[in-house]
């Protein structure tokens, strides 16, 4: 029910078996994620079959490191360059977590990679069948440690010791011939935990270079400028903060890089329903222009030509093809450069504007992890392959004078930076960790790059190295046949069926609520049911406010609500019977019973703003009512309408809000349809603001205004730990 980060690479829901997969234009990456998630599905089924065969129906799941490690182990077939990088860095810096302590980093990418490495060690030492045996022995104990011992003869602690010793023997020798990034480059970002990527150089007036990058800010992805202080230390300054408004709803850190021409910096951010390209004027410190592409919701890595007339970018069309597009800045016209199912990425213009270089999977007829660097002639659309080999060549950028090109590649066993110039390729880095996304500085004598070191990503600057290397081998011609995805020919029969709504149980939970005004409000049970897509939801509530069974039915709390989220305008309707004690204008508690029907609408203008409307038709019974019209037995029929507007861009952490603001204004009107004097109007205004003034300190401000009018006044309270600390509970009361 909560927002899923775009950094999430897919997930399997264990309760109902639903699998969600993101598609970002790469069919090879989609295949890997699909295999990972299907391993979860088959593992759960494997354990269920094993346990049911022994007539054992209650069982625990494996620890998360084993579950995710197994999925990575079977999905990829072997550790890739990134997996090697994470484990090599952890081992050589003494930062590898033991298997018994992996719960400290539960759910992190590092936990995935350590689990994968441990599974590879088990398969290498005991054979691939050992992994299957562990699952087939699941019935032998509820403790994973015992299952592991009965399967491979080792408990978790001994397995961990042997595995870590194996990793030390494998990776320690690499310290002899690989160098730490700090030995070969200068770190130009603050020395603190971060995830900084996609550096870019803006060649400002006076020949002074300005450095920019993307990175984690205060709970969001932000655009930073890297600056050197008077004391010689580097600091970063947030230029634009993401996830604060619909204009910059989400700046993609993992898939789209920055680029610059002159004083203009280009970046991508989600704006409303689709991505948009922004032109940021670094001199004035403001956005100078923007454009989006109606045929593509996802845009990556824009790059502007030197004359400023054209922008090339990668867009994913409605057919799932990731291709190169041109945008004419004068006419606003779009032109397609490529049209196939191969993923293109990270385009960059040549100095003369006649050629674009990019990276692509098209080197193989069927997309795989290997990538190569290509160039395309803008006029003739002729594509030429520039690099060769069984490697992942990526992220090309031309030198300022056009004499050469920098790119990243794992051809040496790890991701490093290479320079292609004068027909030869020379290695620029030989780092212990990985080095990515090079960007040359203004003088063409050095470059910026992102590097993984000591479990964090930082930006570094290194000098260019010109070495005399033999020219690379001739590059093979591009095959004429273009790959496209096809259905597998399995000989089976497929029956297409319309989607039918079938509800399944998502959650059963105890229902307990505490209201800041009235305190304890009730208990009971709640059940949540949804269809497979989650667009149709049913919420059931059952409980009782009675202390015994003498008036059980009169004190029954029961409700059913249906919520439809198939479109942007969400709607809901339901019925209820509720009973509880509420306050009065004389601060007395009285029993009230109400039953009826309700309906509601909710319309989000963006991720941050929405308007809600709710109408309730109910019959009300109130015992010993005291009002302005005297003491009476309160019975009437009411129609209540509520309208509210919410603006919320809070960035949350585990401990609460980090920064941002929240504002809600709501007005409600209750009409007494029998004219018994139970009409009321309420107006609520609640504004909250949070300012982060330190790594562990947040300055919180709140303004609340509540008003009530009418013959049946609602009483408001203040005081107590929930709303005003330092005062007793409900110390203040008023209308």
XYZ file of C-alpha atoms in Angstrom:
735
model
C 0.000 0.000 0.000
C 2.983 2.345 0.115
C 5.099 3.939 -2.611
C 7.675 1.581 -4.128
C 11.037 3.188 -4.898
C 12.141 3.115 -8.531
C 15.393 1.653 -7.236
C 13.466 -1.537 -6.437
C 14.481 -4.123 -9.030
C 11.338 -6.255 -8.738
C 9.807 -8.242 -5.882
C 7.849 -11.389 -5.096
C 4.996 -11.121 -2.602
C 5.058 -14.253 -0.465
C 1.451 -13.922 0.799
C -0.362 -14.155 -2.540
C 2.495 -15.118 -4.843
C 2.353 -11.945 -6.923
C 5.496 -10.979 -8.849
C 6.238 -7.411 -9.966
C 8.919 -6.656 -12.551
C 10.144 -3.255 -13.770
C 11.119 -2.827 -17.414
C 13.671 -0.126 -18.199
C 14.448 -0.954 -21.815
C 16.950 -3.803 -21.414
C 15.659 -7.268 -22.234
C 18.790 -8.872 -20.773
C 18.221 -7.128 -17.429
C 14.525 -8.041 -17.584
C 15.509 -11.671 -18.109
C 17.801 -11.573 -15.085
C 15.169 -10.010 -12.815
C 12.536 -12.426 -14.098
C 14.746 -15.435 -13.328
C 15.528 -14.017 -9.863
C 11.852 -13.634 -8.949
C 10.851 -17.001 -10.420
C 13.480 -18.664 -8.213
C 11.547 -17.295 -5.220
C 8.318 -18.763 -6.604
C 9.840 -22.193 -7.235
C 11.687 -22.226 -3.891
C 8.442 -21.611 -2.003
C 6.720 -24.349 -4.015
C 9.649 -26.723 -3.455
C 9.485 -26.276 0.325
C 5.670 -26.613 0.311
C 5.837 -29.909 -1.598
C 8.596 -31.251 0.679
C 6.700 -30.345 3.856
C 3.289 -31.500 2.618
C 4.838 -34.821 1.641
C 5.684 -35.257 5.327
C 2.249 -33.968 6.398
C 3.846 -30.926 7.944
C 1.898 -27.762 7.149
C 3.485 -25.221 9.473
C 7.046 -24.282 8.610
C 9.411 -21.321 8.567
C 11.078 -19.802 5.519
C 14.861 -19.784 5.045
C 16.827 -16.764 6.290
C 16.711 -13.852 3.888
C 20.400 -14.114 2.927
C 19.786 -17.681 1.746
C 16.530 -16.789 -0.057
C 17.976 -13.830 -1.954
C 21.374 -15.446 -2.402
C 19.734 -18.492 -3.974
C 17.781 -16.269 -6.377
C 20.956 -14.428 -7.448
C 22.945 -17.694 -7.645
C 20.466 -19.374 -10.007
C 19.452 -16.269 -11.974
C 22.924 -15.265 -13.152
C 24.754 -18.586 -13.238
C 27.886 -16.978 -11.841
C 28.989 -13.780 -10.094
C 29.121 -10.850 -12.497
C 31.484 -7.877 -12.379
C 29.310 -5.948 -9.924
C 29.000 -8.910 -7.558
C 32.769 -9.405 -7.627
C 33.280 -5.707 -6.934
C 31.092 -5.670 -3.817
C 32.628 -8.793 -2.299
C 36.217 -7.831 -3.227
C 35.788 -4.410 -1.614
C 34.241 -5.898 1.541
C 36.961 -8.541 1.946
C 39.962 -6.286 1.281
C 38.643 -3.568 3.604
C 37.602 -5.931 6.408
C 33.927 -5.025 5.991
C 32.469 -8.450 5.182
C 29.563 -9.370 7.444
C 29.407 -12.877 8.836
C 26.410 -15.022 7.854
C 25.198 -14.991 11.463
C 25.270 -11.172 11.539
C 23.704 -10.478 8.133
C 20.431 -9.519 9.846
C 22.155 -6.197 10.597
C 22.007 -5.335 6.881
C 18.725 -7.119 6.183
C 17.345 -6.456 2.716
C 20.324 -4.450 1.462
C 22.028 -5.114 -1.857
C 25.161 -6.146 0.037
C 23.165 -8.871 1.788
C 22.051 -10.156 -1.643
C 25.651 -10.309 -2.877
C 27.012 -11.976 0.262
C 24.225 -14.560 0.085
C 25.011 -15.191 -3.576
C 28.718 -15.598 -2.785
C 27.975 -18.065 0.032
C 25.750 -20.153 -2.268
C 28.489 -20.223 -4.915
C 30.910 -21.476 -2.265
C 28.500 -24.235 -1.201
C 28.043 -25.317 -4.828
C 31.797 -25.180 -5.501
C 32.720 -27.221 -2.431
C 29.828 -29.686 -2.189
C 28.413 -29.657 -5.728
C 25.395 -27.984 -7.274
C 23.093 -30.677 -5.861
C 23.938 -29.547 -2.329
C 21.670 -26.518 -2.711
C 18.758 -28.761 -3.737
C 19.481 -31.142 -0.835
C 19.178 -28.270 1.647
C 15.619 -27.618 0.462
C 14.731 -31.321 0.383
C 15.870 -31.658 4.003
C 13.705 -28.762 5.144
C 11.388 -31.103 7.067
C 14.175 -32.276 9.376
C 14.191 -29.224 11.649
C 12.669 -25.798 12.169
C 16.178 -24.427 12.687
C 18.146 -23.550 9.570
C 21.409 -24.353 11.355
C 20.382 -27.989 11.830
C 19.021 -28.342 8.277
C 22.339 -27.000 6.974
C 24.348 -29.462 9.095
C 22.234 -32.454 8.006
C 22.650 -31.398 4.363
C 26.336 -30.448 4.014
C 27.777 -31.449 7.393
C 28.481 -27.856 8.479
C 26.640 -25.488 10.767
C 26.308 -21.832 9.825
C 29.284 -20.680 11.917
C 31.687 -23.254 10.432
C 30.367 -22.579 6.924
C 30.953 -18.885 7.496
C 34.532 -19.415 8.666
C 35.407 -21.626 5.682
C 33.677 -19.294 3.217
C 35.478 -16.197 4.517
C 38.818 -18.008 4.411
C 38.129 -18.964 0.795
C 37.332 -15.322 -0.063
C 40.520 -14.044 1.598
C 42.648 -16.432 -0.423
C 40.865 -15.331 -3.580
C 40.879 -11.565 -3.154
C 43.899 -10.700 -0.981
C 46.381 -11.297 -3.849
C 44.569 -8.652 -5.904
C 45.787 -6.006 -3.472
C 49.264 -6.652 -4.891
C 48.480 -5.580 -8.452
C 45.339 -3.458 -8.114
C 45.448 -0.030 -6.483
C 42.961 1.685 -4.225
C 41.205 4.537 -6.009
C 42.655 7.035 -3.507
C 46.167 6.107 -4.729
C 45.467 7.019 -8.343
C 42.859 9.793 -8.075
C 41.817 12.718 -5.895
C 38.486 12.478 -4.115
C 36.486 15.609 -4.940
C 33.425 14.969 -2.757
C 33.044 14.990 1.036
C 34.425 12.012 2.897
C 31.147 10.695 4.280
C 28.786 7.836 3.454
C 27.051 8.622 0.211
C 25.965 7.352 -3.179
C 27.308 9.874 -5.686
C 27.171 9.115 -9.378
C 27.123 10.615 -12.886
C 29.697 13.422 -12.487
C 29.707 16.163 -15.088
C 31.939 19.158 -15.733
C 30.497 22.572 -16.591
C 33.090 24.735 -18.321
C 32.256 28.123 -16.841
C 33.425 31.633 -17.632
C 37.093 32.307 -17.072
C 38.002 28.714 -17.808
C 37.039 27.526 -14.324
C 35.456 24.095 -14.225
C 32.463 23.434 -11.984
C 31.696 19.889 -10.891
C 28.162 18.511 -10.524
C 26.786 15.058 -9.724
C 23.696 13.188 -8.557
C 23.552 11.633 -5.114
C 21.579 10.755 -2.028
C 20.508 13.813 -0.099
C 18.223 14.020 2.895
C 16.105 11.001 2.052
C 15.932 11.865 -1.660
C 17.969 11.958 -4.889
C 19.366 15.476 -5.374
C 21.547 17.419 -7.803
C 24.766 18.593 -6.115
C 27.629 20.915 -6.932
C 31.027 19.848 -5.588
C 33.134 22.760 -4.330
C 36.504 23.140 -2.651
C 36.538 25.215 0.539
C 39.169 27.781 1.468
C 40.767 25.162 3.709
C 41.167 22.827 0.757
C 38.431 20.383 1.719
C 35.623 19.370 -0.605
C 31.972 19.969 0.185
C 28.785 19.424 -1.748
C 25.918 21.883 -2.087
C 22.399 20.838 -3.027
C 21.436 22.683 -6.221
C 18.086 20.965 -6.771
C 16.291 18.619 -4.403
C 14.201 15.812 -5.792
C 10.999 14.309 -4.408
C 9.730 17.654 -3.092
C 7.245 18.678 -5.776
C 5.494 17.417 -8.873
C 8.052 19.263 -10.989
C 10.958 17.210 -9.639
C 9.061 14.190 -8.405
C 11.911 11.725 -8.910
C 15.421 12.208 -10.292
C 16.651 8.788 -11.522
C 20.047 8.033 -10.003
C 20.646 4.582 -11.442
C 19.615 4.874 -15.100
C 20.110 8.429 -16.399
C 23.289 10.505 -16.293
C 23.958 14.247 -16.434
C 25.472 16.138 -19.343
C 26.563 19.734 -19.964
C 27.242 22.154 -22.814
C 28.702 25.506 -21.911
C 26.916 26.823 -18.823
C 23.853 24.608 -19.349
C 23.414 21.352 -17.500
C 20.899 18.723 -18.682
C 19.193 16.179 -16.444
C 16.032 14.063 -16.298
C 13.315 14.102 -13.669
C 9.877 12.589 -13.472
C 7.323 15.389 -13.834
C 3.729 14.262 -13.469
C 2.952 11.255 -15.636
C 6.263 11.037 -17.511
C 9.935 11.960 -17.516
C 11.044 15.387 -18.710
C 14.422 16.821 -19.734
C 15.465 19.974 -17.854
C 17.935 22.652 -18.977
C 19.558 24.106 -15.877
C 21.379 27.448 -16.144
C 24.346 27.080 -13.784
C 25.147 30.811 -13.866
C 21.703 31.993 -12.803
C 20.967 28.909 -10.714
C 17.553 28.215 -12.225
C 15.810 26.018 -14.770
C 15.975 27.668 -18.193
C 13.738 25.261 -20.100
C 12.248 21.799 -20.291
C 10.642 19.342 -22.670
C 8.984 15.934 -22.521
C 8.254 13.361 -25.204
C 4.661 12.225 -25.561
C 5.647 8.887 -27.089
C 7.828 7.917 -24.139
C 7.178 7.871 -20.403
C 10.832 7.067 -19.646
C 13.733 9.246 -20.859
C 17.418 8.698 -20.141
C 20.740 10.527 -20.512
C 20.080 13.639 -22.635
C 23.070 15.222 -24.405
C 23.102 18.550 -26.277
C 25.168 19.317 -29.377
C 27.831 22.039 -29.197
C 25.718 24.455 -31.239
C 22.767 23.958 -28.863
C 20.390 23.108 -31.725
C 19.802 19.419 -30.967
C 19.433 17.137 -27.969
C 19.870 13.376 -28.265
C 18.304 11.146 -25.606
C 17.207 7.566 -25.009
C 13.466 6.978 -24.871
C 11.402 3.821 -24.311
C 8.393 3.788 -26.613
C 5.027 2.129 -26.001
C 6.269 -1.020 -27.742
C 9.092 -1.541 -25.250
C 11.914 -0.403 -27.548
C 14.760 1.631 -26.077
C 16.010 3.846 -28.917
C 17.815 7.091 -29.694
C 15.752 10.208 -30.419
C 16.651 13.741 -31.488
C 14.948 16.887 -30.221
C 15.213 20.106 -32.238
C 15.405 22.936 -29.694
C 14.169 25.563 -32.184
C 11.157 23.796 -33.722
C 10.361 21.352 -30.899
C 10.328 18.497 -33.450
C 11.371 14.945 -32.545
C 13.226 12.577 -34.866
C 13.962 8.896 -34.331
C 17.525 7.699 -34.938
C 17.197 3.960 -34.160
C 14.244 1.572 -34.143
C 14.913 -1.906 -32.765
C 14.649 -3.971 -29.580
C 18.281 -3.512 -28.550
C 18.839 -1.188 -25.624
C 20.750 2.002 -26.393
C 22.197 4.056 -23.536
C 24.393 7.042 -22.644
C 24.662 8.919 -25.978
C 27.175 11.747 -26.421
C 27.789 14.250 -29.270
C 31.038 14.675 -31.128
C 32.586 18.149 -31.229
C 31.502 18.746 -34.844
C 27.934 17.579 -34.218
C 27.991 14.992 -36.991
C 28.415 11.852 -34.889
C 26.856 10.410 -31.747
C 28.488 7.663 -29.697
C 26.464 5.359 -27.450
C 26.524 1.978 -25.763
C 24.298 -0.915 -26.829
C 23.606 -4.626 -26.391
C 23.347 -5.063 -30.180
C 26.729 -6.781 -30.398
C 24.916 -10.143 -29.984
C 21.916 -11.260 -31.970
C 20.160 -11.915 -28.658
C 20.765 -9.298 -25.956
C 23.125 -10.321 -23.187
C 25.165 -8.597 -20.521
C 27.970 -7.782 -22.981
C 27.843 -4.298 -24.444
C 29.938 -2.408 -26.989
C 30.477 1.231 -27.981
C 28.906 2.345 -31.262
C 28.760 5.514 -33.307
C 25.939 6.690 -35.538
C 26.219 9.227 -38.345
C 23.436 11.737 -37.738
C 22.741 12.268 -41.448
C 23.161 8.825 -42.980
C 22.085 6.884 -39.828
C 24.997 4.516 -40.462
C 25.913 2.636 -37.261
C 29.518 1.547 -36.677
C 30.841 -0.630 -33.881
C 33.911 0.892 -32.185
C 34.884 -1.716 -29.560
C 35.147 -5.497 -29.563
C 35.466 -8.303 -27.038
C 33.488 -10.262 -24.457
C 33.115 -7.276 -22.140
C 30.691 -4.632 -20.977
C 31.795 -1.380 -22.631
C 29.605 1.486 -21.495
C 29.212 5.211 -20.758
C 31.235 6.805 -23.608
C 32.128 10.515 -23.633
C 34.170 12.481 -26.164
C 37.150 14.555 -25.071
C 36.506 18.302 -25.447
C 38.663 18.572 -28.597
C 37.151 15.436 -30.132
C 40.532 13.695 -30.337
C 39.451 10.707 -28.301
C 36.784 9.111 -26.178
C 36.595 7.872 -22.582
C 34.448 4.899 -21.608
C 34.083 2.345 -18.826
C 34.660 -1.378 -19.351
C 35.037 -4.577 -17.356
C 37.381 -6.126 -19.938
C 40.093 -6.322 -17.267
C 37.935 -8.252 -14.784
C 36.581 -5.150 -13.049
C 34.992 -1.914 -14.194
C 37.735 0.602 -15.095
C 38.113 3.672 -17.312
C 39.672 3.409 -20.789
C 40.726 5.985 -23.389
C 40.286 5.386 -27.104
C 42.527 7.729 -29.120
C 44.477 7.489 -32.380
C 43.277 3.970 -33.063
C 44.411 2.481 -29.758
C 42.809 1.859 -26.349
C 44.729 2.655 -23.149
C 43.699 1.784 -19.612
C 43.328 4.774 -17.311
C 42.553 3.099 -13.975
C 43.375 -0.232 -12.352
C 41.311 0.143 -9.201
C 40.522 -2.371 -6.494
C 36.911 -1.242 -6.590
C 34.908 -0.333 -9.683
C 35.232 2.959 -11.580
C 32.337 4.250 -13.693
C 30.921 7.047 -15.831
C 33.961 9.126 -16.863
C 33.639 12.801 -17.784
C 36.652 14.784 -19.116
C 37.533 18.124 -17.555
C 37.698 21.319 -19.577
C 41.399 21.128 -20.408
C 41.167 17.518 -21.573
C 44.073 16.565 -19.312
C 42.055 14.855 -16.569
C 38.636 13.356 -15.959
C 36.033 12.821 -13.262
C 34.571 9.411 -12.472
C 32.472 7.695 -9.828
C 34.120 4.883 -7.885
C 33.007 2.306 -5.326
C 35.377 2.221 -2.379
C 34.879 1.165 1.241
C 31.175 0.431 0.660
C 30.350 3.878 -0.665
C 30.323 5.772 -3.978
C 32.284 9.013 -4.352
C 33.476 11.257 -7.176
C 37.193 11.270 -8.049
C 39.453 13.191 -10.438
C 42.349 11.460 -12.211
C 44.915 12.542 -14.808
C 44.704 11.163 -18.322
C 47.442 8.701 -19.201
C 48.630 8.460 -22.810
C 50.331 5.166 -23.478
C 51.409 3.615 -26.742
C 49.296 0.532 -27.289
C 48.825 -1.560 -30.403
C 45.573 -0.841 -32.212
C 42.677 -3.127 -31.288
C 41.656 -6.040 -33.476
C 39.360 -5.375 -36.374
C 35.778 -4.938 -35.291
C 33.291 -7.370 -36.759
C 30.517 -6.002 -38.934
C 27.097 -5.560 -37.367
C 24.754 -8.407 -38.378
C 21.979 -7.375 -40.706
C 19.340 -9.363 -38.817
C 17.893 -7.317 -35.973
C 16.831 -9.219 -32.864
C 13.268 -8.991 -31.575
C 11.540 -10.873 -28.760
C 9.389 -13.828 -29.828
C 7.196 -16.288 -27.994
C 8.969 -19.600 -27.236
C 7.816 -22.467 -29.419
C 6.894 -24.996 -26.753
C 4.129 -26.739 -28.674
C 1.663 -25.992 -25.898
C -1.782 -24.499 -26.260
C -2.424 -21.075 -24.827
C -5.928 -19.948 -23.952
C -6.522 -16.234 -23.632
C -9.059 -15.220 -21.019
C -10.479 -11.890 -19.979
C -9.372 -10.671 -16.594
C -11.902 -11.529 -13.897
C -11.820 -9.942 -10.474
C -11.162 -12.549 -7.803
C -10.511 -11.350 -4.270
C -7.897 -12.957 -2.079
C -6.915 -12.315 1.513
C -3.953 -9.968 1.964
C -3.914 -9.313 5.669
C -5.694 -10.111 8.931
C -4.819 -7.758 11.760
C -5.985 -6.658 15.142
C -7.623 -3.239 15.008
C -6.754 -0.874 17.828
C -7.006 2.886 17.612
C -6.038 5.746 19.882
C -7.329 9.241 19.161
C -5.367 12.303 20.365
C -8.618 13.920 21.517
C -10.570 11.047 23.022
C -7.924 8.463 23.844
C -8.878 4.794 23.420
C -11.456 4.412 20.648
C -12.030 0.702 20.120
C -10.662 -2.682 19.178
C -11.491 -5.682 17.055
C -10.186 -7.273 13.893
C -9.596 -6.070 10.338
C -9.360 -8.033 7.108
C -7.989 -6.685 3.824
C -8.827 -8.354 0.524
C -7.633 -7.344 -2.946
C -7.684 -8.640 -6.482
C -4.450 -9.742 -8.156
C -3.698 -6.209 -9.404
C -4.585 -4.471 -6.138
C -6.975 -2.129 -7.968
C -10.039 -3.458 -6.130
C -9.927 -3.585 -2.351
C -12.327 -4.658 0.376
C -11.751 -3.723 4.017
C -13.724 -5.537 6.749
C -13.915 -4.399 10.379
C -15.360 -6.382 13.276
C -15.315 -5.618 16.998
C -17.455 -4.665 19.973
C -17.471 -1.863 22.524
C -19.288 -3.975 25.150
C -17.704 -5.121 28.404
C -19.809 -8.307 28.506
C -22.237 -10.199 26.291
C -25.416 -8.624 27.699
C -25.513 -5.879 25.058
C -23.134 -7.400 22.539
C -25.171 -6.658 19.422
C -26.005 -3.096 20.416
C -22.300 -2.357 20.951
C -21.197 -4.069 17.754
C -18.578 -2.358 15.591
C -18.733 -3.718 12.065
C -17.995 -2.173 8.698
C -17.311 -3.096 5.108
C -15.731 -0.740 2.553
C -15.033 -1.277 -1.136
C -12.276 0.836 -2.736
C -11.764 1.158 -6.487
C -8.316 2.320 -7.677
C -8.498 1.349 -11.335
C -8.239 4.976 -12.445
C -6.778 8.215 -11.210
C -10.056 9.142 -9.519
C -10.376 6.657 -6.665
C -13.792 6.006 -5.184
C -15.133 4.032 -2.228
C -18.455 3.096 -0.671
C -19.488 0.989 2.277
C -21.793 0.368 5.219
C -21.153 0.412 8.953
C -22.542 -0.029 12.463
C -20.383 1.692 15.087
C -20.744 2.229 18.832
C -18.407 4.110 21.165
C -18.152 6.738 23.876
C -17.518 10.325 22.780
C -17.077 13.664 24.527
C -19.661 16.424 24.932
C -19.590 20.201 25.225
C -19.700 19.703 28.992
C -16.755 17.319 28.877
C -18.906 14.327 29.742
C -18.564 10.954 28.076
C -21.715 9.630 26.475
C -22.533 6.516 24.528
C -23.376 6.917 20.843
C -24.552 4.317 18.321
C -24.616 5.065 14.599
C -25.168 3.032 11.483
C -25.519 3.867 7.824
C -23.697 4.044 4.512
C -20.827 6.111 3.163
C -19.182 7.086 -0.105
C -15.949 8.837 -0.929
C -13.805 10.229 -3.730
C -10.065 10.892 -3.808
C -8.259 12.658 -6.652
C -4.467 13.083 -6.657
C -3.178 16.087 -8.588
C 0.341 14.678 -8.115
C 2.267 12.477 -5.746
C 2.162 15.348 -3.244
C -1.295 16.895 -3.526
C -4.795 15.487 -3.461
C -8.373 16.420 -2.695
C -10.781 14.106 -0.842
C -14.549 14.148 -0.485
C -16.679 11.959 1.760
C -20.416 11.788 2.364
C -22.065 9.775 5.152
C -25.762 8.995 5.635
C -26.340 7.615 9.132
C -28.895 7.090 11.875
C -27.668 8.223 15.296
C -28.737 7.214 18.822
C -27.137 9.031 21.736
C -27.857 8.228 25.396
C -28.618 10.992 27.938
C -27.784 13.769 25.547
C -27.175 17.224 27.025
C -27.434 20.027 24.509
C -28.610 23.597 24.157
C -32.153 22.324 23.670
C -32.232 20.503 26.988
C -31.762 16.943 28.213
C -33.210 14.444 25.806
C -32.754 11.000 24.319
C -30.820 11.867 21.150
C -32.147 10.180 18.007
C -31.971 11.556 14.506
C -30.875 10.998 10.899
C -27.802 12.865 9.695
C -26.165 13.608 6.369
C -22.502 14.589 6.753
C -20.235 15.883 3.992
C -16.499 16.449 4.305
C -14.088 18.080 1.840
C -10.319 18.242 2.395
C -7.138 19.261 0.581
C -3.729 17.793 1.426
C -0.239 18.951 0.444
C 2.526 16.670 1.708
C 6.165 16.375 0.598
C 7.637 15.007 3.818
C 10.767 12.885 3.496
C 10.574 10.131 6.087
C 13.125 8.036 7.915
C 12.634 5.162 10.321
C 12.445 7.632 13.201
C 9.980 10.042 11.598
C 10.019 13.102 9.333
C 13.402 14.405 8.178
C 12.338 17.545 6.330
C 9.567 19.020 4.222
C 6.074 20.191 5.040
C 2.533 18.881 5.429
C -0.662 20.877 5.211
C -4.282 19.796 5.458
C -7.435 21.871 5.424
C -10.812 20.210 5.757
C -14.371 21.412 6.224
C -17.319 19.293 7.269
C -21.047 19.950 7.463
C -23.653 17.717 9.120
C -27.343 18.225 8.261
C -30.076 17.030 10.636
C -32.666 15.579 8.284
C -35.301 15.397 11.088
C -34.758 18.922 12.378
C -33.881 17.756 15.868
C -31.137 20.292 16.410
C -28.072 18.167 15.652
C -26.475 20.265 12.943
C -22.811 21.216 13.024
C -19.961 22.611 10.950
C -16.267 21.932 11.549
C -13.165 23.515 10.051
C -9.700 22.038 10.552
C -6.345 23.509 9.511
C -3.130 21.617 10.273
C 0.277 22.806 8.997
C 3.554 21.110 9.877
C 7.102 21.968 8.826
C 10.335 20.084 9.465
C 13.842 21.480 9.091
C 16.867 19.230 9.407
C 19.530 21.143 11.335
C 21.955 18.287 11.915
C 22.571 14.643 11.256
C 20.307 13.660 14.155
C 18.324 16.837 14.884
C 15.096 17.994 13.269
C 13.364 21.277 14.153
C 9.613 20.624 14.005
C 6.923 23.301 13.815
C 3.172 22.810 13.874
C 0.185 25.124 13.623
C -3.289 23.746 14.321
C -6.605 25.571 14.121
C -9.923 23.858 14.891
C -13.365 25.440 14.876
C -16.892 24.153 15.372
C -20.267 25.825 14.900
C -23.835 24.650 15.281
C -26.240 23.253 17.846
C -24.392 19.935 18.193
C -20.876 21.154 18.832
C -17.862 18.940 18.599
C -15.456 19.503 21.461
C -11.729 19.715 20.788
C -9.024 18.846 23.285
C -5.362 19.700 23.752
C -2.776 18.299 26.105
C -0.825 15.128 26.611
C 1.959 13.208 24.930
C 0.115 12.892 21.606
C -0.293 16.591 20.827
C 1.111 18.896 23.548
C 3.777 17.500 25.804
C 4.253 19.031 29.236
C 0.502 19.182 29.931
C -1.904 16.572 31.232
C -4.093 14.591 28.878
C -7.051 16.759 27.677
C -5.874 19.670 29.867
C -7.541 22.154 27.504
C -10.969 21.870 25.913
C -12.947 24.154 23.652
C -14.957 24.556 20.488
